[in-house]
Amino acid sequence: MNNKLFAPDPVNDPFGPTPAYSTGLRLDTGVEPDKLVATHCCFCGQQCGILLKVKANEVIGFEPRYDFPFNQGKLCPKGVKRYLQGAHPDRLLHAYERDSSAPGGFKALPYEQAIHRVAAEIERIQTQHGPHAFALLSGASLTTEKTYLMGKFAHMCLKTSNIDYNGRLCMVSAAAGNKKAFGIDRAANPWSDILGAQVVWISGANVAECAPITTDYVWQAREHGAKIIVVDPRITPIARTCDLFLPVKPGRDSALFNGVLQLMIENDWLDHDFIANHTVGFDAVAEHVREWTPARTAQVTGIAEKAIRQAAEWWGTAQSSFMMHARGIEHHSHGVQNVLGAINLVLASGRIGRENCGYATITGQGNGQGGREHGQKCDQLPGGRDLANPEHRAHVAAVWGMAPDELPQPGVDAYEIFRKIERGEIKGLLSLCFNPVVSLPDNHYVRAQLEKLDFYVAIDFFLNETARYAHVVLPGSLHEEDEGTVTTTEGRVIKINKAIDCPGDARQDWRIIQDIAKALGRENGFTFVDPAEIFTELRRASQGGVADYAGITYAKIEAQQGVFWPCPDEAHPGTPRLFEPDSWNLVAQGKGPFYFPDGKARFNVAPYAPPAEDVDEEYPLMLTTGRVISQFLSGEQTRRIGPLLDNYPEPRIELHPALAAQLGIADGDWCTAETRRGAVTLQAQVVKTIRPDTIFIPYHWPGRRSVNQLTIAAQDPISKIPEYKVCAVRLRKAEANGA
Ligand code: SF4
């Protein structure tokens, strides 16, 4: 029996044990590697280049990869230690099935037997309850080839509507806002355009901890004289070096953007030619923001009027600028409105589509960009096409060799899948690299629904906290055990190169999916021999779509150090900067520069609404959540890398000294944060870098330390992103841990 497997014990240990972590003993000690493999970091959307040192089918260390232009050899602490995870004793080497009589609740079984059991359960559930009774949850850290295959597997093989992905928790508000304003969902500029900007505006992005290499770009811009504006409820590390800090109350971002736009209009800091020639909708937005006087904006946002005026003047009068944002404005029940408010400032300034004039959202997950383009979203087909659009269905169906009518209609988002489980509409689930027990809000509810499933199969390389609820676990592949493409935060398609083979019975994820299709007797369309063949089909499926990869090849990626999409044919060099007025490919098609039939960008009214759950007498504080530099997302990987865990071993509750004094809490005291959904007891970290009306807890931990016991499952009505960044909470000193 593998002693690292533990099914949940609802009575004694509902959360399961915490994994022991790697001690880092495999630190590179000068051993000569067999080879160096040029690839990329497995963690965030920056996708820094790295050289992995390989010896005897093990990754034993790394070297800086100076030739990759984005990071030029630089890495953050996660990138430096990423190679240690492969040696962890928790690495899944076999398939397992739940067996209450086995120690730990799981017993190993042969891979082929596990595949046949999975196929038999899918067949049984779909025969008894219909095709949509089986759902899939997928990941945005996977290569684009895998995400494409997952969408095809759902829509062609299983013919279920119910597939969604964990980018639902990450990027979808930005994606929806970008599509509404620009007609395309991608960062508008390469990061090199940050360097020459006169003003860099960063809203809701803890850049130095969540996208550390971007700090270098911001600081280089500052060295060149740029003014840096940071908007955040916390004085994050990037805020400590900015020129103007706006300490916004959580959930009030669209109010700030509206107030700044009103000042730009009042002072005529507008690009009238750009607005007239390249946009529509300005008048309605101007009318809407009229009520957002500096005094009202200050009252709603909690930011001093003087600081709002200063930000508006710097932004309004700059000759060049770069606006960037991340989950801080997107993780809200009105996240799309926040994004649209930010874009309105960019469009009003006319500073986009030119050198050093840009806009971007910073992706979170490794393939946060590519993972949302090619069909694993509940309403999407490859190429950024829409599952509900007849023309789009016809194109993809032709590539897949099926009738358009055979494709299911759009399904529901990841959280709604759990509500469908509760209602008995979904009976079976397959997950691939998704850990919703840690990452979804109000996670007591999530666990309860997992227990209701007739059958659940999890594919992963570690037994994550969600997989403990599975009936069958299939051993998938680590980043370095496969090849494929990933699209970075800049929109640059890059190549992940295979460094080692999968150990034991573990398989590359795309092989596992194809094995299930074969065992179902539905292997037609699932006989790819390698990721290159999947990518070749993906290129055809995306051709003519907004996210057009038709002209991208593995060879071109290697030759150019990445290819920016759209890239419609092999002679095309790719498109690093979107929306350039003379963009030849779009003008030739009679479209550009923006991706609407008239080629114009859209202003959108971005009304302010308070958070779904605002403070009151019972719960008088605001809770906001986020990341720390040494951990990544649900922590499945980084909590198993000893040096990273040593850096920040346990989550803490950040609170301001004024609040601490009011509640009688000292630094290091145990205290309990409680919302209407649950409570956590953690040690206090008293810091001056947070608003006194707000507390912060990082979200990388499971079980009793999981802040997602507290967060609210309110979702944005358009993007369906959950409101992780604000809910009402109360705080009290606890007697001891767990009190
Ligand atoms: S910034 Fe992101 S991609 Fe780069 S090393 Fe750190 S975690 Fe990896």
Tab-separated table of C-alpha atoms in Angstrom, residues 260-621:
chain	number	residue	atom	x	y	z
A	260	VAL	CA	-11.044	59.376	-12.724
A	261	LEU	CA	-12.802	59.404	-16.100
A	262	GLN	CA	-15.066	62.195	-14.896
A	263	LEU	CA	-11.978	64.268	-13.994
A	264	MET	CA	-10.448	63.531	-17.399
A	265	ILE	CA	-13.604	64.813	-19.073
A	266	GLU	CA	-13.839	67.847	-16.792
A	267	ASN	CA	-10.234	68.813	-17.563
A	268	ASP	CA	-10.401	67.807	-21.224
A	269	TRP	CA	-7.605	65.261	-20.831
A	270	LEU	CA	-9.070	63.261	-23.725
A	271	ASP	CA	-7.912	62.116	-27.151
A	272	HIS	CA	-10.875	63.409	-29.130
A	273	ASP	CA	-9.614	62.167	-32.503
A	274	PHE	CA	-9.117	58.638	-31.229
A	275	ILE	CA	-12.499	58.605	-29.498
A	276	ALA	CA	-14.240	59.864	-32.645
A	277	ASN	CA	-12.445	57.656	-35.167
A	278	HIS	CA	-11.801	54.422	-33.306
A	279	THR	CA	-14.491	53.994	-30.650
A	280	VAL	CA	-18.228	53.980	-30.102
A	281	GLY	CA	-20.206	54.539	-26.921
A	282	PHE	CA	-18.296	57.415	-25.350
A	283	ASP	CA	-21.299	59.710	-24.890
A	284	ALA	CA	-23.246	57.189	-22.812
A	285	VAL	CA	-20.218	56.575	-20.590
A	286	ALA	CA	-19.595	60.318	-20.215
A	287	GLU	CA	-23.198	60.776	-19.162
A	288	HIS	CA	-22.931	57.936	-16.659
A	289	VAL	CA	-19.756	59.159	-14.953
A	290	ARG	CA	-21.086	62.697	-14.563
A	291	GLU	CA	-22.325	61.809	-11.050
A	292	TRP	CA	-18.890	60.512	-10.016
A	293	THR	CA	-17.590	63.746	-8.565
A	294	PRO	CA	-14.269	63.600	-6.692
A	295	ALA	CA	-16.113	63.930	-3.393
A	296	ARG	CA	-18.453	61.022	-4.124
A	297	THR	CA	-15.638	58.893	-5.513
A	298	ALA	CA	-13.600	59.543	-2.374
A	299	GLN	CA	-16.526	58.688	-0.130
A	300	VAL	CA	-17.261	55.366	-1.883
A	301	THR	CA	-13.670	54.219	-2.486
A	302	GLY	CA	-12.144	55.372	0.787
A	303	ILE	CA	-9.355	57.140	-1.131
A	304	ALA	CA	-8.478	60.764	-0.401
A	305	GLU	CA	-9.892	63.190	-2.984
A	306	LYS	CA	-6.469	64.744	-3.482
A	307	ALA	CA	-4.972	61.383	-4.443
A	308	ILE	CA	-7.788	60.706	-6.917
A	309	ARG	CA	-7.203	64.095	-8.548
A	310	GLN	CA	-3.469	63.417	-8.746
A	311	ALA	CA	-4.000	60.017	-10.368
A	312	ALA	CA	-6.388	61.522	-12.922
A	313	GLU	CA	-3.954	64.286	-13.794
A	314	TRP	CA	-0.992	61.952	-14.228
A	315	TRP	CA	-3.015	59.506	-16.315
A	316	GLY	CA	-4.863	62.197	-18.229
A	317	THR	CA	-1.842	64.244	-19.246
A	318	ALA	CA	0.657	61.454	-19.996
A	319	GLN	CA	2.030	61.024	-23.506
A	320	SER	CA	2.484	57.289	-23.059
A	321	SER	CA	1.093	54.849	-20.508
A	322	PHE	CA	0.433	51.239	-19.589
A	323	MET	CA	-2.618	50.059	-17.648
A	324	MET	CA	-2.477	46.629	-16.025
A	325	HIS	CA	-4.701	44.788	-13.621
A	326	ALA	CA	-5.225	41.341	-12.161
A	327	ARG	CA	-7.468	39.409	-9.802
A	328	GLY	CA	-7.765	42.297	-7.334
A	329	ILE	CA	-10.327	43.971	-9.580
A	330	GLU	CA	-11.508	40.810	-11.363
A	331	HIS	CA	-12.438	38.502	-8.427
A	332	HIS	CA	-15.700	40.297	-7.775
A	333	SER	CA	-19.407	39.854	-8.314
A	334	HIS	CA	-19.019	42.893	-10.584
A	335	GLY	CA	-15.559	41.975	-11.876
A	336	VAL	CA	-16.440	42.578	-15.526
A	337	GLN	CA	-17.640	46.107	-14.703
A	338	ASN	CA	-14.341	46.806	-12.956
A	339	VAL	CA	-12.429	45.649	-16.025
A	340	LEU	CA	-14.592	47.766	-18.324
A	341	GLY	CA	-14.003	50.790	-16.086
A	342	ALA	CA	-10.237	50.328	-16.487
A	343	ILE	CA	-10.533	49.942	-20.255
A	344	ASN	CA	-12.633	53.116	-20.473
A	345	LEU	CA	-9.656	55.066	-19.067
A	346	VAL	CA	-7.395	53.554	-21.725
A	347	LEU	CA	-9.792	54.313	-24.588
A	348	ALA	CA	-10.444	57.864	-23.400
A	349	SER	CA	-6.702	58.499	-23.427
A	350	GLY	CA	-6.298	57.007	-26.912
A	351	ARG	CA	-3.086	55.385	-25.720
A	352	ILE	CA	-3.313	51.881	-27.093
A	353	GLY	CA	-1.998	50.091	-30.159
A	354	ARG	CA	1.176	52.158	-30.147
A	355	GLU	CA	4.692	51.705	-28.802
A	356	ASN	CA	4.759	52.249	-25.008
A	357	CYS	CA	0.983	52.732	-24.976
A	358	GLY	CA	-0.796	49.685	-23.745
A	359	TYR	CA	-3.121	47.660	-21.652
A	360	ALA	CA	-3.002	44.166	-20.208
A	361	THR	CA	-4.468	41.875	-17.650
A	362	ILE	CA	-1.840	39.743	-15.912
A	363	THR	CA	-2.673	36.059	-16.217
A	364	GLY	CA	-2.362	33.918	-13.117
A	365	GLN	CA	-2.017	30.275	-14.089
A	366	GLY	CA	0.764	28.969	-16.297
A	367	ASN	CA	-1.508	28.684	-19.312
A	368	GLY	CA	-4.107	31.153	-18.097
A	369	GLN	CA	-4.191	32.627	-21.609
A	370	GLY	CA	-4.001	29.558	-23.904
A	371	GLY	CA	-6.152	27.547	-21.496
A	372	ARG	CA	-9.076	29.883	-22.119
A	373	GLU	CA	-8.943	29.928	-25.904
A	374	HIS	CA	-9.483	26.460	-27.342
A	375	GLY	CA	-12.588	24.829	-26.024
A	376	GLN	CA	-12.504	23.759	-22.371
A	377	LYS	CA	-14.683	26.696	-21.270
A	378	CYS	CA	-18.334	25.773	-20.945
A	379	ASP	CA	-19.457	27.958	-23.851
A	380	GLN	CA	-16.481	27.740	-26.151
A	381	LEU	CA	-15.019	25.999	-29.191
A	382	PRO	CA	-11.385	26.203	-30.383
A	383	GLY	CA	-10.074	29.483	-31.765
A	384	GLY	CA	-12.041	31.483	-29.214
A	385	ARG	CA	-15.206	30.448	-31.050
A	386	ASP	CA	-18.638	30.286	-29.466
A	387	LEU	CA	-20.388	26.973	-28.948
A	388	ALA	CA	-23.752	28.648	-29.512
A	389	ASN	CA	-22.791	30.199	-32.877
A	390	PRO	CA	-23.967	28.084	-35.869
A	391	GLU	CA	-21.075	29.164	-38.123
A	392	HIS	CA	-18.546	28.423	-35.423
A	393	ARG	CA	-20.102	25.019	-34.754
A	394	ALA	CA	-19.988	24.187	-38.457
A	395	HIS	CA	-16.289	25.045	-38.760
A	396	VAL	CA	-15.180	22.977	-35.781
A	397	ALA	CA	-17.532	20.088	-36.551
A	398	ALA	CA	-16.015	19.884	-40.046
A	399	VAL	CA	-12.508	19.681	-38.584
A	400	TRP	CA	-13.663	16.970	-36.172
A	401	GLY	CA	-15.545	15.042	-38.896
A	402	MET	CA	-18.972	15.206	-37.305
A	403	ALA	CA	-22.303	16.911	-37.971
A	404	PRO	CA	-22.738	20.321	-36.269
A	405	ASP	CA	-26.000	19.124	-34.740
A	406	GLU	CA	-24.107	16.431	-32.854
A	407	LEU	CA	-22.227	19.062	-30.849
A	408	PRO	CA	-23.896	19.791	-27.512
A	409	GLN	CA	-25.028	23.290	-26.602
A	410	PRO	CA	-23.154	25.423	-24.015
A	411	GLY	CA	-22.993	24.096	-20.475
A	412	VAL	CA	-22.566	25.749	-17.094
A	413	ASP	CA	-19.640	27.205	-15.164
A	414	ALA	CA	-17.495	25.258	-12.702
A	415	TYR	CA	-19.426	26.315	-9.595
A	416	GLU	CA	-22.782	25.634	-11.230
A	417	ILE	CA	-21.573	22.100	-11.970
A	418	PHE	CA	-21.540	21.554	-8.189
A	419	ARG	CA	-25.044	23.002	-7.897
A	420	LYS	CA	-26.138	20.531	-10.593
A	421	ILE	CA	-24.564	17.728	-8.574
A	422	GLU	CA	-26.602	18.897	-5.575
A	423	ARG	CA	-29.793	18.804	-7.684
A	424	GLY	CA	-28.973	15.292	-8.930
A	425	GLU	CA	-28.557	16.434	-12.537
A	426	ILE	CA	-24.884	15.466	-12.655
A	427	LYS	CA	-23.963	12.005	-11.383
A	428	GLY	CA	-20.410	11.532	-12.622
A	429	LEU	CA	-17.288	13.705	-12.762
A	430	LEU	CA	-13.802	13.572	-14.274
A	431	SER	CA	-11.267	16.153	-13.122
A	432	LEU	CA	-7.853	16.880	-14.584
A	433	CYS	CA	-5.474	19.069	-12.553
A	434	PHE	CA	-8.232	20.943	-10.715
A	435	ASN	CA	-8.439	21.078	-6.911
A	436	PRO	CA	-11.820	22.691	-6.128
A	437	VAL	CA	-11.913	21.526	-2.496
A	438	VAL	CA	-9.194	24.091	-1.833
A	439	SER	CA	-9.823	26.611	-4.583
A	440	LEU	CA	-13.592	27.122	-4.811
A	441	PRO	CA	-15.336	29.490	-2.391
A	442	ASP	CA	-17.525	28.193	0.428
A	443	ASN	CA	-15.730	24.872	0.144
A	444	HIS	CA	-17.763	23.022	2.784
A	445	TYR	CA	-20.478	23.040	0.129
A	446	VAL	CA	-18.077	21.707	-2.505
A	447	ARG	CA	-17.025	18.768	-0.347
A	448	ALA	CA	-20.630	17.876	0.387
A	449	GLN	CA	-21.403	17.685	-3.343
A	450	LEU	CA	-18.356	15.526	-4.113
A	451	GLU	CA	-19.682	12.985	-1.633
A	452	LYS	CA	-22.955	12.803	-3.573
A	453	LEU	CA	-21.391	11.711	-6.859
A	454	ASP	CA	-22.104	8.193	-8.140
A	455	PHE	CA	-18.647	8.163	-9.653
A	456	TYR	CA	-15.673	10.497	-9.621
A	457	VAL	CA	-12.334	9.960	-11.376
A	458	ALA	CA	-9.427	12.331	-10.739
A	459	ILE	CA	-6.350	12.579	-12.953
A	460	ASP	CA	-3.374	14.254	-11.316
A	461	PHE	CA	0.263	13.736	-10.391
A	462	PHE	CA	-0.287	14.144	-6.638
A	463	LEU	CA	-3.334	13.076	-4.669
A	464	ASN	CA	-4.727	16.553	-4.154
A	465	GLU	CA	-7.371	17.295	-1.525
A	466	THR	CA	-10.191	16.899	-4.058
A	467	ALA	CA	-8.876	13.620	-5.465
A	468	ARG	CA	-9.250	12.120	-1.981
A	469	TYR	CA	-12.975	12.024	-2.774
A	470	ALA	CA	-12.425	10.095	-6.019
A	471	HIS	CA	-13.511	6.532	-6.659
A	472	VAL	CA	-10.637	6.102	-9.104
A	473	VAL	CA	-7.379	8.069	-9.311
A	474	LEU	CA	-5.301	7.992	-12.492
A	475	PRO	CA	-1.626	9.013	-12.376
A	476	GLY	CA	-1.063	11.919	-14.766
A	477	SER	CA	2.036	13.789	-15.853
A	478	LEU	CA	4.214	16.537	-14.451
A	479	HIS	CA	5.066	19.553	-16.574
A	480	GLU	CA	8.541	18.209	-17.396
A	481	GLU	CA	7.171	14.836	-18.520
A	482	ASP	CA	5.416	16.096	-21.634
A	483	GLU	CA	5.722	18.607	-24.438
A	484	GLY	CA	3.279	21.101	-25.881
A	485	THR	CA	2.511	24.787	-26.126
A	486	VAL	CA	1.479	27.365	-23.571
A	487	THR	CA	0.414	30.971	-24.197
A	488	THR	CA	1.976	33.455	-21.821
A	489	THR	CA	0.532	36.532	-20.188
A	490	GLU	CA	1.776	38.573	-23.178
A	491	GLY	CA	-0.093	36.395	-25.718
A	492	ARG	CA	3.157	34.718	-26.764
A	493	VAL	CA	2.786	31.053	-27.706
A	494	ILE	CA	5.800	29.170	-26.340
A	495	LYS	CA	6.918	25.560	-26.286
A	496	ILE	CA	7.251	23.335	-23.214
A	497	ASN	CA	9.871	20.680	-23.901
A	498	LYS	CA	9.903	17.219	-22.407
A	499	ALA	CA	12.795	16.585	-20.027
A	500	ILE	CA	12.032	13.145	-18.533
A	501	ASP	CA	9.682	10.181	-18.951
A	502	CYS	CA	6.705	9.572	-16.666
A	503	PRO	CA	7.629	7.278	-13.761
A	504	GLY	CA	5.877	4.017	-12.899
A	505	ASP	CA	2.409	3.629	-14.370
A	506	ALA	CA	1.960	7.401	-14.753
A	507	ARG	CA	0.946	8.569	-18.225
A	508	GLN	CA	0.873	11.840	-20.123
A	509	ASP	CA	-2.592	13.279	-19.560
A	510	TRP	CA	-3.538	13.334	-23.240
A	511	ARG	CA	-2.771	9.606	-23.459
A	512	ILE	CA	-5.049	8.920	-20.485
A	513	ILE	CA	-7.926	10.807	-22.102
A	514	GLN	CA	-7.408	8.892	-25.350
A	515	ASP	CA	-7.234	5.578	-23.442
A	516	ILE	CA	-10.636	6.335	-21.895
A	517	ALA	CA	-12.068	7.189	-25.339
A	518	LYS	CA	-10.731	3.910	-26.690
A	519	ALA	CA	-12.127	1.894	-23.778
A	520	LEU	CA	-15.492	3.519	-24.465
A	521	GLY	CA	-15.269	2.316	-28.066
A	522	ARG	CA	-15.314	5.968	-29.206
A	523	GLU	CA	-11.688	6.403	-30.227
A	524	ASN	CA	-12.497	8.042	-33.573
A	525	GLY	CA	-10.808	11.463	-33.302
A	526	PHE	CA	-8.667	10.381	-30.342
A	527	THR	CA	-5.777	8.553	-31.958
A	528	PHE	CA	-3.129	11.282	-31.840
A	529	VAL	CA	0.368	9.898	-31.558
A	530	ASP	CA	1.936	12.961	-29.948
A	531	PRO	CA	1.175	16.575	-28.919
A	532	ALA	CA	2.522	17.831	-32.260
A	533	GLU	CA	-0.300	16.015	-34.033
A	534	ILE	CA	-2.851	17.502	-31.636
A	535	PHE	CA	-1.403	20.965	-32.280
A	536	THR	CA	-1.645	20.491	-36.048
A	537	GLU	CA	-5.372	19.805	-35.712
A	538	LEU	CA	-5.772	22.673	-33.227
A	539	ARG	CA	-4.289	25.034	-35.809
A	540	ARG	CA	-6.970	24.019	-38.312
A	541	ALA	CA	-9.723	24.214	-35.716
A	542	SER	CA	-8.638	27.734	-34.714
A	543	GLN	CA	-8.146	28.982	-38.294
A	544	GLY	CA	-10.285	32.022	-39.003
A	545	GLY	CA	-11.283	32.348	-35.342
A	546	VAL	CA	-10.287	35.336	-33.229
A	547	ALA	CA	-7.645	33.222	-31.464
A	548	ASP	CA	-6.094	32.170	-34.760
A	549	TYR	CA	-3.108	29.814	-34.379
A	550	ALA	CA	-3.153	28.580	-38.005
A	551	GLY	CA	0.283	29.961	-38.854
A	552	ILE	CA	2.061	28.818	-35.678
A	553	THR	CA	4.327	25.770	-35.809
A	554	TYR	CA	6.589	24.228	-33.201
A	555	ALA	CA	9.588	25.094	-35.421
A	556	LYS	CA	8.527	28.738	-35.680
A	557	ILE	CA	8.067	28.974	-31.923
A	558	GLU	CA	11.593	27.688	-31.364
A	559	ALA	CA	13.056	29.962	-34.058
A	560	GLN	CA	11.327	33.150	-32.832
A	561	GLN	CA	11.364	32.482	-29.061
A	562	GLY	CA	7.599	32.324	-29.209
A	563	VAL	CA	4.930	33.508	-31.623
A	564	PHE	CA	2.275	36.025	-30.619
A	565	TRP	CA	-1.222	35.134	-31.850
A	566	PRO	CA	-3.151	35.956	-33.981
A	567	CYS	CA	-0.998	34.335	-36.633
A	568	PRO	CA	-3.249	33.400	-39.547
A	569	ASP	CA	-0.728	31.767	-41.894
A	570	GLU	CA	2.787	30.387	-41.869
A	571	ALA	CA	4.227	33.468	-43.613
A	572	HIS	CA	2.810	35.719	-40.872
A	573	PRO	CA	5.286	36.715	-38.140
A	574	GLY	CA	2.685	36.880	-35.364
A	575	THR	CA	1.179	39.926	-33.651
A	576	PRO	CA	3.067	41.153	-30.569
A	577	ARG	CA	1.095	44.399	-30.347
A	578	LEU	CA	-2.642	44.374	-31.041
A	579	PHE	CA	-4.706	47.220	-32.462
A	580	GLU	CA	-1.977	48.968	-34.413
A	581	PRO	CA	-3.775	51.281	-36.860
A	582	ASP	CA	-1.729	50.031	-39.781
A	583	SER	CA	-2.006	46.377	-38.791
A	584	TRP	CA	-1.805	44.870	-42.238
A	585	ASN	CA	-3.640	41.639	-41.654
A	586	LEU	CA	-6.707	43.348	-40.262
A	587	VAL	CA	-6.794	46.226	-42.710
A	588	ALA	CA	-6.488	43.740	-45.573
A	589	GLN	CA	-9.613	42.057	-44.247
A	590	GLY	CA	-11.404	45.391	-44.003
A	591	LYS	CA	-11.693	45.068	-40.222
A	592	GLY	CA	-9.140	46.477	-37.800
A	593	PRO	CA	-7.756	47.637	-35.684
A	594	PHE	CA	-10.377	46.437	-33.176
A	595	TYR	CA	-12.145	43.098	-33.567
A	596	PHE	CA	-15.647	44.258	-34.420
A	597	PRO	CA	-17.201	44.532	-37.888
A	598	ASP	CA	-16.698	48.321	-37.889
A	599	GLY	CA	-13.149	48.016	-36.503
A	600	LYS	CA	-13.967	50.275	-33.535
A	601	ALA	CA	-13.483	49.661	-29.823
A	602	ARG	CA	-16.432	49.844	-27.455
A	603	PHE	CA	-16.789	52.110	-24.451
A	604	ASN	CA	-19.036	50.352	-21.938
A	605	VAL	CA	-20.923	51.952	-19.074
A	606	ALA	CA	-19.391	50.412	-15.931
A	607	PRO	CA	-21.860	51.013	-13.127
A	608	TYR	CA	-20.670	50.668	-9.551
A	609	ALA	CA	-22.422	48.199	-7.263
A	610	PRO	CA	-21.386	47.315	-3.715
A	611	PRO	CA	-20.084	43.818	-2.930
A	612	ALA	CA	-22.610	40.989	-2.758
A	613	GLU	CA	-22.086	40.854	1.009
A	614	ASP	CA	-21.202	44.221	2.500
A	615	VAL	CA	-20.221	44.896	6.098
A	616	ASP	CA	-22.843	45.274	8.829
A	617	GLU	CA	-22.975	45.341	12.625
A	618	GLU	CA	-22.608	41.576	12.900
A	619	TYR	CA	-19.735	41.253	10.428
A	620	PRO	CA	-18.081	44.683	10.455
A	621	LEU	CA	-14.848	44.002	8.559
